[in-house]
Amino acid sequence: MNSELNPKAVIVIFGATGDLAKRKLFPSIFRLYRNKKIAEEFAVVGVGRRSWSDDEFRSNVKSSISSFQSDSAEADEFASHFHYHSFDVTNPESYLELKGLLDDLDGSYNIPGNRIFYLAMAPEFFGTIAKQLKTQGLTAVQGWSRLVIEKPFGRDLPSANELNDEIREAFSEDQIYRIDHYLGKEMVQNIEVIRFANALFEPLWNNRFISNIQVTSSEVLGVEDRGRYYESSGALRDMVQNHMMQMVALLAMEPPIKLTTDEIRSEKVKVLRAMRPIEGERVEDYFVRGQYDQGLIDGKQLPGYREENNVDQESNTETYAAGKIMIDNFRWAGVPFYIRTGKRMETKSTKIVVEFKDIPMNLYYNSQEKENKHPNLLVIHIQPDEGITLHLNAKKTEGGAYTKPIRLGFWNNSVDTFNTPEAYEKLIDDCMRGDATNFTHWDEVALSWSFVDKISKIWEKEKAVFPNYASGSMGPREADELLEKDGFHWWPVTELISEQGE
Ligand SMILES: NC(=O)C1=CN([C@@H]2O[C@H](COP(=O)(O)OP(=O)(O)OC[C@H]3O[C@@H](n4cnc5c(N)ncnc54)[C@H](OP(=O)(O)O)[C@@H]3O)[C@@H](O)[C@H]2O)C=CC1
Ligand SMILES: O=C1O[C@H](COP(=O)(O)O)[C@@H](O)[C@H](O)[C@H]1O
């Protein structure tokens, strides 16, 4: 792992007048600046078509950080590092002007030619920008050049391949940082630590002791103003292909021989290769889709997906997906990894539940005392609360040989609330330091698309009976049946918390 501390660099944000830049990128850069994680000599160049002046751009930056700073001198100093350059990225001539600006900034901030090109724009522009950056000489610098690419990375394997070929003409794989913001989340990064730094878990982390693993990422928000994008995506492409599969890979991978980018990625790739392909008629046995209907959340009546802006009234797009992933290798043979994700669900929550098998003979359990049986669970709370709870059995105080479930908990929020870095902050920091561990390698992207494409091919061909779950629920009934037929049930995310949690 490369970790150059406090590197000096120019960050060029393509799409700097957009939503992502304002909500995530500027606040993250500000926190890095405040925590002295970037050198004082840094510059940010924003690119967009709008004809903003530097001052207009800087006031947009300042308004994006206003919620966590009140010192206007500090905000002014921070914003003074930001420069705006208006141009249409499809116009090749404009890149030479940008080059001139970057060279000047290198000189005035004493930056040794280190550049991050952050593409916070629609993917149709990624190939063009990458090509122009190379052909117009913006990457021919003394320092390093890195390309950060936002999602979506294609909408299937062929389109992802095409996009990859385009950007690979200008940047090598080790210069490309494909963002999966879940990999920047504190507790997602903690999966490896929980597994590989605890003598308690790793010996049990296999099909002899684990009965199933459940990964839930539920959202209360609907599709909001992203109907156009979402109609051509759906939950499978939007969440499963990237975030859900990455979490499964981290849960299932073998211990890497070293904590280096290549070793970790190589173990994740092996998991993705071992995933049983789900195709043809098997899709309905392994995967369930849903689309939200109207419903009540927090007392508010909300519209169904088909009534949202830019959504077809007969839309066949899924806003919910659940599935059973089987990893056909020695460690995991026979252990289902259940995943589910959806919009307009009961609660916003991302959790992993590792359910352990019962012990060979449980003295405290008989058929009359069914409620006594509580499997051991390890729950990794990813968001909104961050922590771990271990569900065990202890003696019931009221006499008799009865047990009661107890929980041992660790809550990250209560230790480190303010300082827990936001996902984008960590990822920008990693990229500045040249650490690509928490970004996805092309091999991971390709294998995930290959898995997901087989399912979407069937779903696109067969019209679903939608809508099939009410807003404010936990998804369609078929998702419960998916587990019931294996003798399991979803652990309700709202009941897995403790008083310290959500
Ligand atoms: N917003 C979010 O929360 C998330 C976004 N993403 C991804 O990030 C990317 C950006 O999303 P978002 O910020 O929401 O998008 P927006 O639509 O808000 O912003 C698009 C940006 O692209 C610029 N732009 C568009 N066309 C051109 C052009 N021809 N030349 C120069 N600039 C252009 C716009 O500038 P102008 O209007 O001034 O021309 C604007 O700055 C997308 O790939 C999206 O999928 C990923 C995860 C979350
Ligand atoms: O990538 C995406 O993620 C968000 C959910 O992210 P989270 O960090 O809030 O869990 C999702 O809303 C969006 O549709 C998707 O594109």
XYZ file of C-alpha atoms in Angstrom, residues 165-398:
234
model
C -11.337 0.144 -23.343
C -11.832 3.871 -23.920
C -10.344 4.989 -20.646
C -7.557 2.389 -20.793
C -6.320 4.009 -24.008
C -5.389 7.027 -21.937
C -4.821 5.711 -18.394
C -3.284 2.488 -17.133
C -5.222 0.309 -14.677
C -3.128 1.531 -11.753
C -4.032 5.154 -12.552
C -7.782 4.425 -12.550
C -9.791 4.777 -9.344
C -13.337 3.427 -9.847
C -15.508 4.710 -7.027
C -17.775 2.422 -5.035
C -18.658 4.683 -2.140
C -19.641 1.710 0.064
C -15.956 0.797 0.135
C -15.306 4.128 1.828
C -17.754 3.449 4.657
C -16.105 2.938 8.023
C -17.888 -0.302 8.916
C -17.493 -1.793 5.451
C -13.763 -1.274 5.887
C -14.143 -2.825 9.314
C -15.345 -6.161 7.864
C -11.771 -7.204 7.159
C -10.593 -6.084 10.583
C -13.392 -7.905 12.408
C -12.565 -11.047 10.461
C -8.811 -10.993 10.307
C -7.868 -9.350 13.609
C -9.970 -11.520 15.926
C -9.053 -15.029 16.969
C -12.694 -15.454 17.934
C -14.234 -15.171 14.500
C -11.892 -16.416 11.820
C -11.883 -20.095 12.949
C -15.708 -20.056 12.808
C -15.924 -18.189 9.514
C -16.919 -21.084 7.258
C -19.652 -23.544 6.357
C -19.104 -25.683 9.454
C -20.268 -22.944 11.804
C -22.210 -20.372 9.782
C -25.694 -21.232 8.548
C -26.311 -18.138 6.420
C -25.292 -14.509 5.990
C -27.748 -11.698 5.307
C -26.854 -8.320 3.843
C -29.593 -5.681 3.861
C -29.382 -2.175 2.477
C -32.767 -0.535 2.742
C -33.648 3.050 1.913
C -36.607 5.192 2.874
C -36.020 7.564 -0.012
C -37.712 6.854 -3.307
C -36.231 7.492 -6.703
C -36.425 11.278 -6.092
C -35.381 13.287 -9.176
C -33.377 10.452 -10.747
C -36.266 8.777 -12.596
C -34.598 9.006 -15.989
C -31.389 7.328 -14.843
C -33.176 4.821 -12.637
C -35.543 3.648 -15.377
C -32.558 2.319 -17.304
C -30.922 0.962 -14.179
C -33.108 -0.491 -11.421
C -32.003 -1.881 -8.076
C -30.001 -4.748 -9.552
C -27.672 -2.497 -11.530
C -27.813 0.465 -9.152
C -27.042 -1.356 -5.898
C -26.487 -5.095 -6.340
C -23.844 -5.105 -9.091
C -21.584 -2.833 -7.073
C -22.239 -2.206 -3.376
C -23.964 -5.471 -2.425
C -21.538 -7.692 -4.319
C -18.560 -5.836 -2.886
C -19.839 -6.433 0.650
C -20.355 -10.127 -0.091
C -16.829 -10.344 -1.523
C -15.352 -8.797 1.639
C -17.340 -11.166 3.835
C -16.390 -14.254 1.869
C -12.800 -13.674 0.771
C -9.850 -15.646 2.084
C -7.370 -13.799 4.283
C -5.004 -11.970 1.951
C -1.342 -12.818 2.413
C -0.611 -9.113 2.877
C -2.741 -5.998 3.253
C -1.769 -4.684 -0.153
C -4.103 -3.471 -2.845
C -3.234 -6.305 -5.210
C -3.544 -9.070 -2.631
C -6.905 -7.870 -1.318
C -8.319 -7.365 -4.792
C -7.070 -10.756 -5.869
C -8.940 -12.456 -2.976
C -12.127 -10.542 -3.790
C -11.846 -11.546 -7.417
C -11.651 -15.218 -6.406
C -14.941 -14.884 -4.517
C -16.634 -13.243 -7.493
C -15.350 -16.038 -9.713
C -16.743 -18.646 -7.323
C -20.263 -17.197 -7.295
C -22.680 -19.687 -8.772
C -24.044 -18.201 -12.017
C -27.810 -17.785 -11.836
C -29.359 -17.983 -15.255
C -32.409 -18.985 -17.218
C -35.123 -20.735 -15.250
C -33.006 -20.698 -12.090
C -33.373 -16.942 -11.738
C -36.784 -17.187 -10.094
C -35.472 -19.665 -7.526
C -32.641 -17.381 -6.500
C -33.728 -13.797 -7.097
C -36.830 -11.722 -6.340
C -37.680 -8.282 -7.662
C -40.097 -5.641 -6.460
C -41.405 -2.196 -7.239
C -42.860 0.162 -4.664
C -46.479 1.141 -4.614
C -48.039 4.043 -2.748
C -47.812 3.875 1.008
C -47.363 5.660 4.301
C -43.982 6.604 5.752
C -43.861 8.704 8.935
C -47.539 9.447 8.508
C -47.015 10.830 5.023
C -48.803 9.332 2.021
C -46.262 8.753 -0.768
C -46.708 8.024 -4.472
C -45.887 4.714 -6.121
C -42.810 4.399 -8.344
C -44.893 4.542 -11.526
C -46.203 7.970 -10.485
C -42.711 9.460 -10.068
C -41.254 12.013 -12.534
C -39.685 10.594 -15.687
C -40.978 7.102 -14.905
C -43.050 5.057 -17.340
C -46.581 4.419 -16.042
C -46.142 0.753 -17.014
C -42.534 0.572 -15.829
C -40.979 -2.876 -15.472
C -38.029 -1.441 -13.493
C -37.357 -2.986 -10.087
C -36.870 -0.712 -7.094
C -36.159 -3.729 -4.895
C -34.030 -6.805 -5.387
C -33.337 -9.740 -3.107
C -31.276 -12.760 -3.907
C -29.495 -15.846 -2.731
C -25.847 -15.954 -3.723
C -24.025 -19.268 -3.433
C -20.252 -19.267 -3.353
C -19.143 -22.611 -4.647
C -15.809 -22.998 -2.930
C -14.426 -25.073 -0.091
C -15.135 -22.533 2.649
C -18.668 -21.583 1.673
C -20.242 -24.608 -0.026
C -23.848 -24.810 1.160
C -23.977 -21.404 2.910
C -26.444 -18.967 1.339
C -25.531 -15.283 1.268
C -28.886 -13.491 1.134
C -28.893 -9.914 -0.070
C -31.738 -7.407 -0.268
C -31.928 -3.765 -1.184
C -34.760 -1.454 -2.020
C -36.157 2.029 -2.077
C -39.090 3.348 -0.029
C -38.690 0.726 2.624
C -39.589 0.919 6.278
C -36.235 2.191 7.466
C -32.848 3.401 6.238
C -30.422 0.734 7.283
C -27.420 -1.204 6.050
C -26.634 -4.248 8.145
C -24.897 -7.577 7.844
C -26.150 -10.478 9.929
C -23.951 -13.541 10.265
C -26.117 -16.353 11.631
C -24.237 -19.202 13.285
C -25.383 -22.806 13.264
C -26.824 -24.288 16.429
C -24.487 -26.329 18.611
C -24.691 -30.132 18.125
C -26.768 -30.709 21.270
C -28.479 -27.774 22.902
C -29.399 -28.690 26.494
C -31.476 -25.575 26.907
C -33.782 -26.122 24.045
C -36.597 -28.554 23.465
C -39.587 -28.490 21.199
C -41.851 -27.070 23.948
C -39.501 -24.182 24.528
C -39.065 -22.998 21.007
C -38.712 -19.404 22.053
C -35.624 -20.408 23.999
C -33.675 -21.012 20.834
C -31.741 -18.011 19.721
C -28.925 -18.632 17.279
C -25.738 -16.684 17.839
C -25.613 -13.717 15.530
C -22.869 -11.322 14.665
C -24.434 -8.104 13.418
C -22.316 -5.525 11.635
C -24.134 -2.203 11.643
C -22.943 -0.176 8.686
C -25.370 2.742 8.707
C -26.884 4.902 10.054
C -25.446 3.524 13.296
C -21.942 2.077 13.149
C -21.001 -0.851 15.322
C -21.071 -4.541 16.017
C -23.361 -6.589 18.198
C -22.848 -10.169 19.152
C -26.025 -12.022 20.103
C -25.401 -14.737 22.682
C -27.456 -16.772 25.165
C -27.209 -16.339 28.933
C -29.051 -17.785 31.911
C -32.510 -16.468 32.679
C -32.465 -15.048 36.213
C -35.953 -16.279 37.079
